[in-house]
Each structure stands twice: as structure tokens, then as C-alpha cells.
Tab-separated table of C-alpha atoms and ligand atoms in Angstrom:
chain	number	residue	atom	x	y	z
A	1	MET	CA	82.339	78.668	75.347
A	2	ASP	CA	84.274	80.635	77.903
A	3	LYS	CA	87.417	82.295	76.157
A	4	GLN	CA	89.882	81.232	78.766
A	5	LEU	CA	88.391	77.624	78.668
A	6	GLU	CA	88.604	77.710	75.024
A	7	CYS	CA	92.313	78.770	74.898
A	8	SER	CA	93.213	76.026	77.452
A	9	ILE	CA	91.665	73.403	75.491
A	10	SER	CA	93.271	74.324	72.379
A	11	SER	CA	96.705	74.486	73.772
A	12	CYS	CA	96.646	71.732	76.468
A	13	GLY	CA	94.645	68.236	76.652
A	14	GLY	CA	91.389	70.136	77.602
A	15	ASN	CA	91.323	69.501	81.242
A	16	GLY	CA	94.342	71.576	82.116
A	17	MET	CA	96.993	68.480	81.599
A	18	PRO	CA	99.508	68.933	78.858
A	19	LEU	CA	99.173	67.010	75.531
A	20	SER	CA	102.071	65.137	76.172
A	21	ALA	CA	100.285	63.613	79.011
A	22	ASP	CA	99.474	59.889	79.274
A	23	TRP	CA	96.105	59.797	77.394
A	24	SER	CA	95.353	56.019	78.549
A	25	CYS	CA	94.562	57.773	82.068
A	26	LYS	CA	92.749	60.728	80.870
A	27	ASP	CA	89.579	59.902	82.701
A	28	GLN	CA	91.443	60.274	85.889
A	29	MET	CA	92.847	63.361	84.965
A	30	VAL	CA	90.261	65.852	86.776
A	31	PRO	CA	91.151	69.200	88.183
A	32	SER	CA	90.699	69.570	91.742
A	33	SER	CA	89.588	73.156	91.165
A	34	ASP	CA	87.160	74.870	88.423
A	35	LEU	CA	89.753	77.569	88.083
A	36	ILE	CA	92.171	77.367	84.836
A	37	PRO	CA	94.923	79.548	85.241
A	38	PRO	CA	95.526	81.770	82.065
A	39	GLY	CA	99.404	80.848	82.209
A	40	VAL	CA	98.158	77.765	80.477
A	41	CYS	CA	97.550	79.655	77.278
A	42	ASN	CA	99.947	79.950	74.276
A	43	LEU	CA	99.369	83.722	74.069
A	44	LEU	CA	100.323	85.874	77.082
A	45	ASN	CA	97.451	86.861	79.221
A	46	PRO	CA	97.089	90.464	81.114
A	47	SER	CA	95.414	88.295	84.151
A	48	THR	CA	98.580	85.880	84.606
A	49	ILE	CA	100.595	86.044	87.623
A	50	TYR	CA	104.275	85.534	86.710
A	51	ALA	CA	106.721	83.717	88.961
A	52	ASN	CA	110.575	84.495	89.441
A	53	ASN	CA	110.422	81.998	92.241
A	54	GLU	CA	108.613	78.970	93.246
A	55	VAL	CA	105.713	79.633	95.399
A	56	ASN	CA	103.069	77.502	96.948
A	57	LEU	CA	100.050	79.151	98.005
A	58	GLU	CA	98.973	76.575	100.228
A	59	GLU	CA	101.919	77.352	102.633
A	60	VAL	CA	101.056	80.950	102.898
A	61	ASP	CA	98.594	81.939	105.790
A	62	ILE	CA	98.819	85.786	105.951
A	63	TYR	CA	98.357	88.048	103.213
A	64	GLY	CA	99.665	91.720	103.547
A	65	PHE	CA	98.958	94.919	101.450
A	66	ASP	CA	100.252	98.126	100.350
A	67	TYR	CA	97.478	100.701	99.678
A	68	ASP	CA	97.882	103.180	96.660
A	69	TYR	CA	98.247	101.091	93.531
A	70	THR	CA	98.034	97.806	95.179
A	71	LEU	CA	94.465	97.547	96.675
A	72	ALA	CA	93.455	100.648	95.256
A	73	LEU	CA	94.153	101.089	91.338
A	74	TYR	CA	93.428	104.444	89.927
A	75	SER	CA	92.153	105.320	86.328
A	76	SER	CA	94.785	106.842	84.017
A	77	ALA	CA	92.785	110.144	84.179
A	78	LEU	CA	93.977	110.518	87.830
A	79	ASP	CA	97.527	111.369	86.084
A	80	GLU	CA	96.385	114.613	84.594
A	81	MET	CA	94.403	115.827	87.771
A	82	ILE	CA	97.676	115.241	90.044
A	83	TYR	CA	99.751	117.205	87.149
A	84	ASN	CA	96.894	120.256	87.388
A	85	LYS	CA	96.998	120.201	90.945
A	86	ALA	CA	100.765	119.983	91.661
A	87	ARG	CA	101.198	122.829	88.738
A	88	GLU	CA	98.730	125.091	90.739
A	89	PHE	CA	100.527	124.104	94.103
A	90	LEU	CA	103.906	125.130	92.246
A	91	ILE	CA	102.652	128.583	91.445
A	92	GLN	CA	100.643	129.403	94.386
A	93	HIS	CA	102.790	128.063	97.099
A	94	TYR	CA	106.487	127.892	95.537
A	95	LYS	CA	105.755	131.230	93.531
A	96	TYR	CA	106.804	129.849	90.352
A	97	PRO	CA	106.014	132.027	87.221
A	98	GLU	CA	102.423	132.133	86.134
A	99	GLY	CA	103.323	131.155	82.536
A	100	ILE	CA	103.716	127.521	83.658
A	101	SER	CA	99.941	127.084	84.019
A	102	LYS	CA	99.650	127.283	80.027
A	103	TYR	CA	101.320	124.099	79.856
A	104	ASP	CA	98.640	121.344	79.545
A	105	TYR	CA	99.304	117.666	80.548
A	106	ILE	CA	100.638	115.258	77.919
A	107	PRO	CA	99.353	112.029	78.179
A	108	ASN	CA	101.740	108.896	77.392
A	109	PHE	CA	104.903	111.385	77.752
A	110	ALA	CA	107.119	109.000	79.721
A	111	THR	CA	107.144	105.412	81.343
A	112	ARG	CA	108.024	104.396	84.728
A	113	GLY	CA	111.455	103.136	85.741
A	114	LEU	CA	113.550	105.772	84.240
A	115	HIS	CA	116.693	107.458	85.514
A	116	TYR	CA	116.643	111.176	85.921
A	117	ASP	CA	120.035	113.202	85.851
A	118	ILE	CA	118.863	115.710	88.559
A	119	GLN	CA	121.811	118.147	87.847
A	120	LYS	CA	121.784	117.949	83.991
A	121	GLY	CA	118.225	117.657	83.520
A	122	LEU	CA	118.378	114.588	81.672
A	123	LEU	CA	115.718	111.405	81.426
A	124	MET	CA	117.054	108.175	80.209
A	125	LYS	CA	116.874	104.437	80.362
A	126	ILE	CA	119.442	102.413	81.909
A	127	ASP	CA	119.986	98.492	81.743
A	128	ALA	CA	120.686	95.808	84.433
A	129	PHE	CA	124.365	96.343	83.820
A	130	HIS	CA	124.016	100.270	84.797
A	131	TYR	CA	124.618	101.241	80.858
A	132	ILE	CA	122.525	104.164	79.248
A	133	GLN	CA	120.550	102.704	76.452
A	134	LEU	CA	121.856	105.255	73.643
A	135	GLY	CA	119.054	106.858	71.863
A	136	THR	CA	116.908	106.881	74.995
A	137	VAL	CA	118.685	110.119	76.587
A	138	TYR	CA	116.225	112.973	76.505
A	139	ARG	CA	116.341	116.713	77.850
A	140	LEU	CA	113.440	116.876	79.828
A	141	CYS	CA	111.363	119.423	77.950
A	142	VAL	CA	107.698	119.072	76.725
A	143	VAL	CA	108.979	118.247	73.215
A	144	LEU	CA	111.362	115.607	74.095
A	145	PHE	CA	115.076	116.246	72.491
A	146	CYS	CA	116.943	113.026	72.147
A	147	VAL	CA	120.686	114.011	73.032
A	148	PRO	CA	123.111	112.471	70.214
A	149	ASP	CA	125.356	109.146	71.377
A	150	ASP	CA	128.457	111.065	71.381
A	151	GLU	CA	127.361	114.142	73.485
A	152	VAL	CA	125.828	111.338	75.973
A	153	MET	CA	129.228	109.943	75.990
A	154	LYS	CA	131.173	113.315	76.797
A	155	LEU	CA	128.512	114.090	79.547
A	156	TYR	CA	129.509	110.866	81.311
A	157	GLY	CA	133.021	111.073	81.061
A	158	GLY	CA	133.705	108.951	77.792
A	159	SER	CA	131.051	106.398	78.366
A	160	ASN	CA	127.568	105.205	78.622
A	161	HIS	CA	128.245	103.328	81.908
A	162	VAL	CA	126.948	105.333	85.115
A	163	PRO	CA	128.348	104.302	88.303
A	164	LEU	CA	124.951	104.313	90.064
A	165	HIS	CA	126.260	103.536	93.434
A	166	GLN	CA	127.960	106.742	93.750
A	167	VAL	CA	125.062	108.931	92.336
A	168	SER	CA	122.243	107.171	93.855
A	169	GLY	CA	121.044	105.383	96.465
A	170	PHE	CA	119.686	101.711	97.150
A	171	TYR	CA	116.037	103.404	96.917
A	172	GLY	CA	116.657	105.011	93.721
A	173	LYS	CA	116.874	108.380	95.335
A	174	GLY	CA	119.588	111.171	94.518
A	175	PRO	CA	121.545	113.016	95.163
A	176	LYS	CA	122.511	113.177	91.686
A	177	MET	CA	120.437	110.509	90.058
A	178	LYS	CA	116.601	109.618	90.746
A	179	GLN	CA	115.042	106.581	89.416
A	180	PHE	CA	111.046	107.272	88.759
A	181	MET	CA	109.713	104.180	90.551
A	182	ASP	CA	106.182	104.846	91.505
A	183	VAL	CA	103.219	105.365	89.496
A	184	PHE	CA	102.919	109.277	90.481
A	185	SER	CA	106.363	109.328	88.473
A	186	ILE	CA	104.294	109.835	85.401
A	187	PRO	CA	102.646	113.196	86.010
A	188	GLU	CA	105.799	114.107	88.126
A	189	MET	CA	108.077	113.836	84.902
A	190	THR	CA	105.545	115.647	82.613
A	191	LEU	CA	105.376	118.666	85.217
A	192	LEU	CA	109.339	118.756	85.499
A	193	ALA	CA	109.419	118.841	81.389
A	194	ALA	CA	106.793	121.665	81.669
A	195	ALA	CA	108.667	123.829	84.089
A	196	ASN	CA	112.133	122.956	82.387
A	197	ASP	CA	110.451	124.249	79.088
A	198	TYR	CA	109.267	127.422	80.350
A	199	PHE	CA	112.644	128.448	81.741
A	200	ILE	CA	114.623	127.500	78.794
A	201	SER	CA	112.352	128.980	76.343
A	202	ASN	CA	112.189	132.199	78.227
A	203	ASP	CA	115.754	132.299	78.878
A	204	ILE	CA	115.251	132.417	82.402
A	205	GLU	CA	118.152	130.993	84.514
A	206	TYR	CA	117.085	128.587	87.381
A	207	ASP	CA	118.670	125.585	89.322
A	208	PRO	CA	117.567	122.253	88.294
A	209	VAL	CA	118.064	120.956	91.586
A	210	HIS	CA	115.789	123.232	93.128
A	211	LEU	CA	113.317	122.784	90.416
A	212	TYR	CA	113.099	118.792	90.824
A	213	LYS	CA	112.897	119.031	94.686
A	214	ASP	CA	110.042	121.557	94.556
A	215	VAL	CA	108.027	119.525	91.803
A	216	SER	CA	108.615	116.328	93.955
A	217	ASP	CA	107.098	118.221	96.774
A	218	ALA	CA	103.999	119.615	95.076
A	219	ILE	CA	103.397	116.081	93.645
A	220	GLY	CA	103.556	114.585	97.256
A	221	MET	CA	101.118	117.395	98.449
A	222	VAL	CA	98.561	116.293	95.963
A	223	HIS	CA	98.605	112.982	97.511
A	224	ILE	CA	98.454	114.229	101.135
A	225	LYS	CA	95.354	116.306	100.494
A	226	GLY	CA	93.337	113.119	99.235
A	227	TYR	CA	91.521	113.820	96.120
A	228	MET	CA	92.678	110.672	94.637
A	229	TYR	CA	89.817	108.172	95.899
A	230	LYS	CA	87.621	109.729	93.373
A	231	TRP	CA	89.592	108.025	90.423
A	232	ILE	CA	89.805	104.639	92.177
A	233	ILE	CA	88.875	101.776	89.849
A	234	GLY	CA	89.743	98.785	92.221
A	235	ASP	CA	86.574	97.094	91.618
A	236	GLU	CA	87.826	93.521	92.359
A	237	THR	CA	89.542	94.534	95.411
A	238	TYR	CA	86.242	93.311	97.363
A	239	ALA	CA	86.485	90.117	95.829
A	240	VAL	CA	89.974	89.261	96.509
A	241	LEU	CA	89.812	90.227	100.182
A	242	HIS	CA	86.340	88.482	100.820
A	243	ARG	CA	88.028	85.258	99.050
A	244	LEU	CA	91.030	85.379	101.222
A	245	ALA	CA	89.378	85.951	104.349
A	246	SER	CA	86.742	83.005	103.813
A	247	HIS	CA	89.531	80.861	103.283
A	248	GLY	CA	90.766	81.566	106.913
A	249	LYS	CA	93.558	83.608	105.792
A	250	LYS	CA	94.611	86.226	107.938
A	251	LEU	CA	94.977	89.758	106.297
A	252	PHE	CA	96.870	93.145	107.118
A	253	LEU	CA	97.694	96.697	105.619
A	254	ILE	CA	100.733	98.595	105.795
A	255	THR	CA	100.335	101.951	103.852
A	256	ASN	CA	101.990	105.299	104.057
A	257	SER	CA	98.882	107.004	103.449
A	258	PRO	CA	96.872	108.661	106.094
A	259	PHE	CA	94.001	107.059	107.691
A	260	SER	CA	91.186	108.996	106.367
A	261	PHE	CA	92.532	109.026	102.758
A	262	VAL	CA	92.668	105.095	103.089
A	263	ASP	CA	89.226	105.214	104.666
A	264	LYS	CA	87.523	107.020	101.960
A	265	GLY	CA	89.109	104.868	99.324
A	266	MET	CA	88.397	101.429	101.451
A	267	LYS	CA	84.672	102.828	102.064
A	268	TYR	CA	84.284	103.376	98.180
A	269	MET	CA	85.866	100.099	96.905
A	270	VAL	CA	85.019	97.223	99.553
A	271	GLY	CA	82.259	99.036	101.889
A	272	LYS	CA	81.687	100.609	105.287
A	273	GLU	CA	82.812	97.540	107.084
A	274	TRP	CA	86.099	97.133	105.148
A	275	ARG	CA	88.093	96.859	108.362
A	276	ASP	CA	86.501	93.826	109.331
A	277	PHE	CA	88.690	92.118	106.742
A	278	PHE	CA	91.851	93.032	108.326
A	279	ASP	CA	93.658	91.707	111.568
A	280	VAL	CA	95.897	94.561	111.478
A	281	VAL	CA	95.728	97.948	109.896
A	282	ILE	CA	98.851	100.285	109.879
A	283	VAL	CA	98.766	103.722	108.221
A	284	GLN	CA	101.463	106.444	107.804
A	285	ALA	CA	104.193	103.455	107.956
A	286	ASP	CA	107.032	105.501	106.482
A	287	LYS	CA	108.075	102.704	104.425
A	288	PRO	CA	110.832	101.814	103.304
A	289	HIS	CA	111.909	102.878	106.922
A	290	PHE	CA	109.135	100.520	108.533
A	291	PHE	CA	110.899	97.804	107.169
A	292	ASN	CA	114.677	98.742	107.744
A	293	ASP	CA	114.909	100.483	111.165
A	294	CYS	CA	113.444	99.972	114.378
A	295	VAL	CA	113.169	103.721	115.779
A	296	LYS	CA	109.630	104.538	115.650
A	297	PRO	CA	107.172	102.632	117.860
A	298	PHE	CA	103.420	102.056	117.037
A	299	ARG	CA	100.926	104.582	117.992
A	300	ARG	CA	97.276	104.230	118.066
A	301	LEU	CA	94.464	106.437	116.392
A	302	ASP	CA	91.097	106.548	118.073
A	303	SER	CA	87.986	106.168	116.087
A	304	ASN	CA	88.062	110.058	115.066
A	305	GLY	CA	91.639	109.263	113.744
A	306	ASP	CA	93.292	111.235	116.766
A	307	LEU	CA	96.578	109.973	118.123
A	308	GLN	CA	96.531	108.141	121.591
A	309	TRP	CA	99.315	108.248	124.200
A	310	ASP	CA	99.082	104.747	125.354
A	311	ARG	CA	102.066	102.112	125.043
A	312	ILE	CA	101.222	99.411	122.172
A	313	LYS	CA	101.503	95.752	123.741
A	314	SER	CA	99.550	94.212	120.996
A	315	LEU	CA	98.244	94.638	117.564
A	316	ASN	CA	94.392	94.335	117.587
A	317	LYS	CA	91.744	93.809	114.993
A	318	GLY	CA	89.429	96.786	114.708
A	319	GLN	CA	92.144	99.288	115.781
A	320	ILE	CA	94.218	101.537	113.473
A	321	TYR	CA	97.982	101.946	114.230
A	322	LYS	CA	100.250	104.757	112.701
A	323	GLN	CA	104.220	104.418	112.229
A	324	GLY	CA	105.643	101.499	114.001
A	325	ASN	CA	108.458	99.157	112.339
A	326	LEU	CA	109.090	95.717	111.348
A	327	VAL	CA	110.803	94.636	114.219
A	328	ASP	CA	107.862	95.241	116.875
A	329	PHE	CA	105.566	94.149	114.059
A	330	LEU	CA	106.997	90.569	114.118
A	331	LYS	CA	107.515	90.567	117.677
A	332	LEU	CA	103.581	91.155	118.197
A	333	THR	CA	102.241	89.371	115.506
A	334	GLY	CA	104.706	86.332	115.106
A	335	TRP	CA	104.311	86.313	111.442
A	336	ARG	CA	107.423	85.454	110.121
A	337	GLY	CA	109.157	83.935	107.147
A	338	SER	CA	107.517	82.525	104.157
A	339	LYS	CA	103.889	81.922	105.372
A	340	VAL	CA	103.694	85.777	104.985
A	341	PHE	CA	102.990	87.174	101.540
A	342	TYR	CA	102.952	90.973	101.178
A	343	PHE	CA	101.963	92.738	97.943
A	344	GLY	CA	103.130	96.209	96.684
A	345	ASP	CA	103.770	98.307	93.774
A	346	HIS	CA	106.981	99.784	94.841
A	347	LEU	CA	109.936	97.749	94.324
A	348	TYR	CA	112.036	99.421	96.808
A	349	SER	CA	109.673	101.022	99.556
A	350	ASP	CA	107.517	97.986	99.819
A	351	LEU	CA	109.229	94.874	98.698
A	352	ALA	CA	113.317	95.156	98.604
A	353	ASP	CA	113.778	95.075	102.570
A	354	LEU	CA	111.152	92.259	103.067
A	355	MET	CA	112.830	90.000	100.382
A	356	LEU	CA	116.433	90.651	101.278
A	357	ARG	CA	116.257	90.879	104.936
A	358	HIS	CA	113.128	89.256	106.372
A	359	GLY	CA	112.321	86.289	103.890
A	360	TRP	CA	108.623	87.155	103.413
A	361	ARG	CA	107.224	86.528	100.279
A	362	THR	CA	106.752	89.313	97.987
A	363	GLY	CA	104.537	90.156	95.115
A	364	ALA	CA	104.819	93.006	92.880
A	365	ILE	CA	101.985	94.909	91.122
A	366	VAL	CA	102.972	96.042	87.678
A	367	PRO	CA	99.993	97.641	85.941
A	368	GLU	CA	101.922	98.256	82.898
A	369	LEU	CA	102.242	94.408	82.158
A	370	GLU	CA	98.354	94.871	80.697
A	371	VAL	CA	99.580	97.010	78.000
A	372	GLU	CA	102.943	95.482	77.368
A	373	THR	CA	101.533	91.825	77.096
A	374	LYS	CA	98.864	93.223	74.696
A	375	VAL	CA	101.778	94.410	72.395
A	376	VAL	CA	103.700	91.232	72.866
A	377	ASN	CA	100.811	89.340	71.560
A	378	THR	CA	100.626	91.149	68.166
A	379	ASP	CA	101.818	89.577	65.049
A	380	GLN	CA	103.739	92.440	64.296
A	381	TYR	CA	105.782	92.062	67.419
A	382	ALA	CA	106.270	88.231	67.075
A	383	GLN	CA	107.521	88.605	63.547
A	384	SER	CA	109.684	91.348	64.212
A	385	LEU	CA	111.296	89.719	67.052
A	386	THR	CA	111.854	86.274	65.226
A	387	TRP	CA	113.697	87.908	62.473
A	388	LEU	CA	115.765	90.198	64.498
A	389	GLN	CA	117.007	86.748	66.447
A	390	ALA	CA	117.376	85.079	63.121
A	391	LEU	CA	119.435	88.277	61.893
A	392	THR	CA	121.696	88.391	65.339
A	393	GLY	CA	122.394	84.866	64.799
A	394	LEU	CA	123.278	85.290	61.124
A	395	LEU	CA	125.939	88.402	62.228
A	396	GLU	CA	127.444	86.089	64.752
A	397	ARG	CA	127.958	83.192	62.482
A	398	MET	CA	129.062	85.246	59.487
A	399	GLN	CA	131.311	88.000	60.982
A	400	MET	CA	134.527	86.137	59.698
A	401	TYR	CA	133.825	86.450	56.089
A	402	ARG	CA	135.973	89.674	55.039
A	403	ASP	CA	135.491	89.730	51.558
A	404	PRO	CA	134.022	92.956	50.244
A	405	GLU	CA	130.790	91.147	49.067
A	406	SER	CA	130.172	89.724	52.201
A	407	LYS	CA	131.364	92.774	54.276
A	408	LYS	CA	128.400	94.469	52.181
A	409	VAL	CA	125.512	92.179	53.157
A	410	LEU	CA	126.806	92.053	57.020
A	411	GLN	CA	126.496	95.722	56.671
A	412	GLU	CA	122.756	95.684	55.586
A	413	TRP	CA	121.968	93.277	58.190
A	414	LEU	CA	123.251	95.465	60.707
A	415	LYS	CA	121.409	98.533	59.202
A	416	GLU	CA	118.541	96.034	58.973
A	417	ARG	CA	118.768	94.725	62.862
A	418	GLU	CA	118.952	98.748	64.048
A	419	GLU	CA	115.682	99.366	61.826
A	420	LEU	CA	113.913	96.288	63.506
A	421	ARG	CA	115.035	97.374	66.901
A	422	ALA	CA	113.198	100.936	66.232
A	423	VAL	CA	110.303	99.111	65.157
A	424	THR	CA	109.942	96.545	68.156
A	425	LYS	CA	110.920	99.515	70.515
A	426	ASN	CA	108.209	102.115	69.145
A	427	LEU	CA	105.469	99.383	69.529
A	428	PHE	CA	105.822	99.955	73.226
A	429	ASN	CA	106.735	103.642	73.728
A	430	PRO	CA	108.383	105.687	70.769
A	431	HIS	CA	110.902	107.389	72.957
A	432	PHE	CA	111.741	104.704	75.657
A	433	GLY	CA	110.440	101.338	74.580
A	434	SER	CA	109.325	98.741	76.987
A	435	ILE	CA	109.761	99.079	80.560
A	436	PHE	CA	111.167	95.546	80.858
A	437	ARG	CA	113.884	95.621	78.122
A	438	THR	CA	116.401	97.658	76.424
A	439	CYS	CA	117.865	96.291	73.056
A	440	HIS	CA	120.484	94.068	74.559
A	441	ASN	CA	119.385	93.501	78.165
A	442	PRO	CA	116.712	93.472	80.820
A	443	THR	CA	116.337	97.084	81.918
A	444	TYR	CA	117.498	98.149	85.726
A	445	PHE	CA	113.732	98.150	86.570
A	446	SER	CA	113.405	94.805	85.222
A	447	ARG	CA	116.402	93.071	86.924
A	448	ARG	CA	115.064	94.820	90.237
A	449	LEU	CA	111.637	93.183	89.791
A	450	CYS	CA	113.285	89.871	89.481
A	451	ARG	CA	115.373	90.425	92.767
A	452	PHE	CA	112.599	91.630	94.674
A	453	SER	CA	109.564	89.876	93.803
A	454	ASP	CA	108.385	86.197	93.990
A	455	LEU	CA	105.642	86.906	91.832
A	456	TYR	CA	104.644	89.834	89.851
A	457	MET	CA	101.142	90.724	87.988
A	458	ALA	CA	99.179	93.537	86.818
A	459	SER	CA	97.007	93.838	89.618
A	460	ILE	CA	95.921	91.790	92.815
A	461	SER	CA	92.829	90.871	90.772
A	462	CYS	CA	94.962	88.270	88.950
A	463	LEU	CA	94.554	86.282	92.248
A	464	LEU	CA	91.054	85.628	91.540
A	465	ASN	CA	92.149	83.517	88.806
A	466	TYR	CA	94.105	80.972	90.915
A	467	ASP	CA	93.120	78.378	93.356
A	468	LEU	CA	94.560	79.189	97.041
A	469	SER	CA	96.585	75.853	96.820
A	470	TYR	CA	98.036	76.447	93.604
A	471	THR	CA	101.731	76.261	93.176
A	472	PHE	CA	103.560	78.951	90.851
A	473	TYR	CA	106.309	77.011	89.237
A	474	PRO	CA	109.233	79.901	87.492
A	475	ARG	CA	109.799	78.734	83.824
A	476	ARG	CA	113.333	77.486	83.607
A	477	THR	CA	115.085	79.947	81.220
A	478	PRO	CA	118.379	78.529	80.049
A	479	LEU	CA	121.769	80.194	80.996
A	480	GLN	CA	124.103	81.618	78.482
A	481	HIS	CA	126.271	78.567	78.675
A	482	GLU	CA	123.084	76.094	78.501
A	483	ALA	CA	121.237	77.970	75.647
A	484	PRO	CA	121.629	76.443	72.047
A	485	LEU	CA	123.474	79.022	69.614
A	486	TRP	CA	121.088	81.420	67.629
A	487	MET	CA	120.976	79.559	64.505
A	488	ASP	CA	121.888	75.693	65.536
A	489	GLN	CA	118.454	74.346	64.387
A	490	LEU	CA	118.391	76.166	61.242
A	491	CYS	CA	122.050	76.007	60.146
A	492	THR	CA	123.059	72.425	60.596
A	493	GLY	CA	125.429	71.641	57.557
A	494	CYS	CA	124.760	75.156	56.163
A	495	MET	CA	128.472	75.965	57.041
A	496	LYS	CA	130.235	73.725	54.596
A	497	THR	CA	128.877	75.986	51.647
A	498	PRO	CA	129.686	79.502	50.773
A	499	PHE	CA	126.739	80.111	53.027
A	500	LEU	CA	126.742	83.952	53.342
A	501	GLU	CA	125.782	84.334	49.536
A	502	GLU	CA	123.179	81.696	50.140
A	503	MET	CA	121.391	83.250	53.215
A	504	ALA	CA	121.445	86.645	51.272
A	505	HIS	CA	119.787	84.997	48.330
A	506	ILE	CA	117.192	82.993	50.463
A	507	ARG	CA	116.118	86.481	51.830
B	601	MG	MG1	101.844	101.769	96.539
């Protein structure tokens, strides 16, 4: 039996309806589509599309896409190639010491969404409330050195709170702090670590601000030179575009990449006639400025990719446009509001302005979901998390017991809680844990993801699992004042007895 179908039957009524449904009318409950969405399974499925906001696809007539890491996904082998090319560029063009060439790429070194203190050379994880998660601050060298908590507090004025609005812009870029948000960040962080390591271990004085800028430029050059299409793995891109187009949906592309680069990749993934799928194609758009100012007019490229001088009065199918801005785009197409859905991987450059200023629907591509949902599905994670929650509940309830024996037990529980937190963190990444959570809170990345995207998913191929009239309903998660206390279900009646001793024995 089909695995997905089997899973649906075991958790549902066998026809996509919940078990609590009235079975007297089960014969009438026939799904109108063969597609059984992966979200109906008990286990998290990496093909699921997750909803932050209710979205009815039936209302969406126009689908827009970013290119890199949205239509085109790349194999992880690309990271090493970007690293090697950027390292070469740094040495040859910026005259960095040859010794840096001895530093090879380190796989799985860091994760996306981390913040980098450009002046102090520190990489760290920050939560939704702008607090640094202690134990995740590292000097950016090839052997990551965890900065002790008391030193972190000293470095940031006696607190682990970072006033991000003073040190970093809305789009997560400098002047003092940068958030590594795109997928190029992984080789970028690794190259920064290699260069830092070389200068420090050879006792060479250098300016970390210059280093950050030069590495960032070198990484950008690899992208512009356009080697990347060889590592494309977007093998379902054709199926997604074909399905949308054959249902009468309009499609458009807005990318920062140059035409020659996109053309190579799209021919490889979709075929020579890829442009037939799109009603509008815009390259070198300069997002996020494309979305938030209306300075640059559209320009047309001819079939050789050369710029034309004519004034743009309409955006026509079959043509390629460069630059432009969203205000003109809206005027020329009339594509407004929630009938437009735009997919992108960069929360700021692709999605933030569309969500906050223009009311388009937005979908975030988060490839890390594939690995993270696998971890969440393991027994080890489930057991650790369940006991972590139970321990936290016990600590909350029992903290008022002050006798020496109770205090001792509380200390043991606190210690065990710390150990469990380390276990759950290490399941994702030994240095930084999950990209979505710190110990207490959602990460800064996670909060932004919820704010700027209606839906999020591992890749656009997840769309193939859903009917085009499907409505995504966000799960109602309780607010703090609505949620039951940690142990309410378990502890009813227990409080009347010397409960702490009891619980200690039960364990
Ligand atoms: Mg992109």
C-alpha cells in the first residue's frame, strides 16, 4: 500500500476524515481529490506545507517565484564549491595570504539564521526576544571555541540582551551585527572561520570588519560567475510549473540573478521552452529594493541578453525584463492583494515587504525542514522532550518546598533538565541546535518566519501533494493564558501529600 495512504488510514478514518466524524454517513465522505495531504499523518512529514495563516489556494490566481533556492535547489556539494572558489578569489584578487588555501571546507559547520558580531568576530544564536542563547556564542575559527557565559555578559554590557535595532538593520545587515539568512551563508561562515583562524594562529594583526566585507564580496562573486547550475537538484520544478500553468494560473519570476545564469539553470531543470510557463520574467531585480522603493524603471533585454533603451509600457510574455520596481509592476499587471502568492527562500529580501506593505500571500522555502522534521520524529527526541516538559512542570510546582531534602531534589532536577536540553540540542547541531528554537523560545529566525510567511515548506515540490483548491488551516496553538499548566493532567490531587518525596520515589 502507498506509504502516505497507509499512514492516513491509520491516523484517520481511511478517507481523509477524522475518526471522530459521524460514521453513519461514511459512504458519502468521498474526497474530491486523490491527493491526501501529508499533514494528516501523526508523524511530521518533510513534504508537508505548514501554515502560519489561513490560505485558500482556490483564491490564488497568480503564482510568483524567486529563483535561487526556490525554483532551483542545489545539492549540498555546492557549498564546498562556493567555499573553494571564494577562497581562491580572496587570495588572487584581494591578495589574502596563500596560507588560507590550506584550510579545507568543513561540512555542517554552522546553521542558517545565526547572528555574527562583525567587530568582535563572534557567531551566536539569538532568540525572538533578542537574547543571546548562552552556550551558543563561538569565536569564529575552524575549531569553534565556545565563549564562557560570564565573558559573553561582559562583552555585551552585563546582559545577554542585544538591542538589535541599534546594531543591525531591518534586513539583518550590519553595521555591527549581521544575520546569516541565505543558503550562501554556510560557506560564507566557514570561509570567515578559516581566515580568522589563519590570522589568529599566525599572530597577524587584521581588521575583522575588512575581513567580513571581503569574504562577503568573494562569496557574491562566485554567484555572479554562474557556476552553480551544475549542482541543481530541482528535479520537480517542471512538474510544479506544469501543474500550475495547466490549471490556468498565471506565473511570474522575480530574481536577483542575471538572465544568462537563470536561463542555464531553467533549461537544465525545465527544458528549452521554460519561458513559455511564465507571463512575466524579471532578472537582476535588486530585491529587497525592488519591493520597497520605486526608483528604478524596468528595462528590456533582447534575445541575446543585451539591454534595450525603449520605455516599458507593458510587461509581455516571452520578454525578459531587468530591474524595475513593485509599484510599476502592480500598475502594469494589476496583480494585487491575496490573489497573488509569492515564494522565496529569503525572509527579508523576498517576503518581508510583500507581507508587511503589499498584502500578497507569501511562502517561505526552508530546506532545513527536511532534516529537522526527521530529528523531531525520532523516539529519542520525543522521549527527551516529554521528560523535559514534565521536569519543567515539576520544578514550577515544587519550587516552594524549602526543606534541605527537597532543595537537593530540586537541584538534581535542574541539573537533569540542563543535561536533557543539551541532548535535544545536539540532535540537531552540536553547536547551535535547531534553527527554530532556543531552550526557552523560538529563535529570531523562527519569529521572523512566522511573521513574514503565510506558509512554509522544505521545497516548492511540496505543492504537488495538495489540490489547488486546498485550504491550509493553521493549528490553533494555545496562548500562555489559555494553556493548561504543565502538570495539570498528571497532578490532580497530588498536591495534598508530601508530593516532592513521592515524585522523587516514582522516578
Ligand atoms: Mg533565493
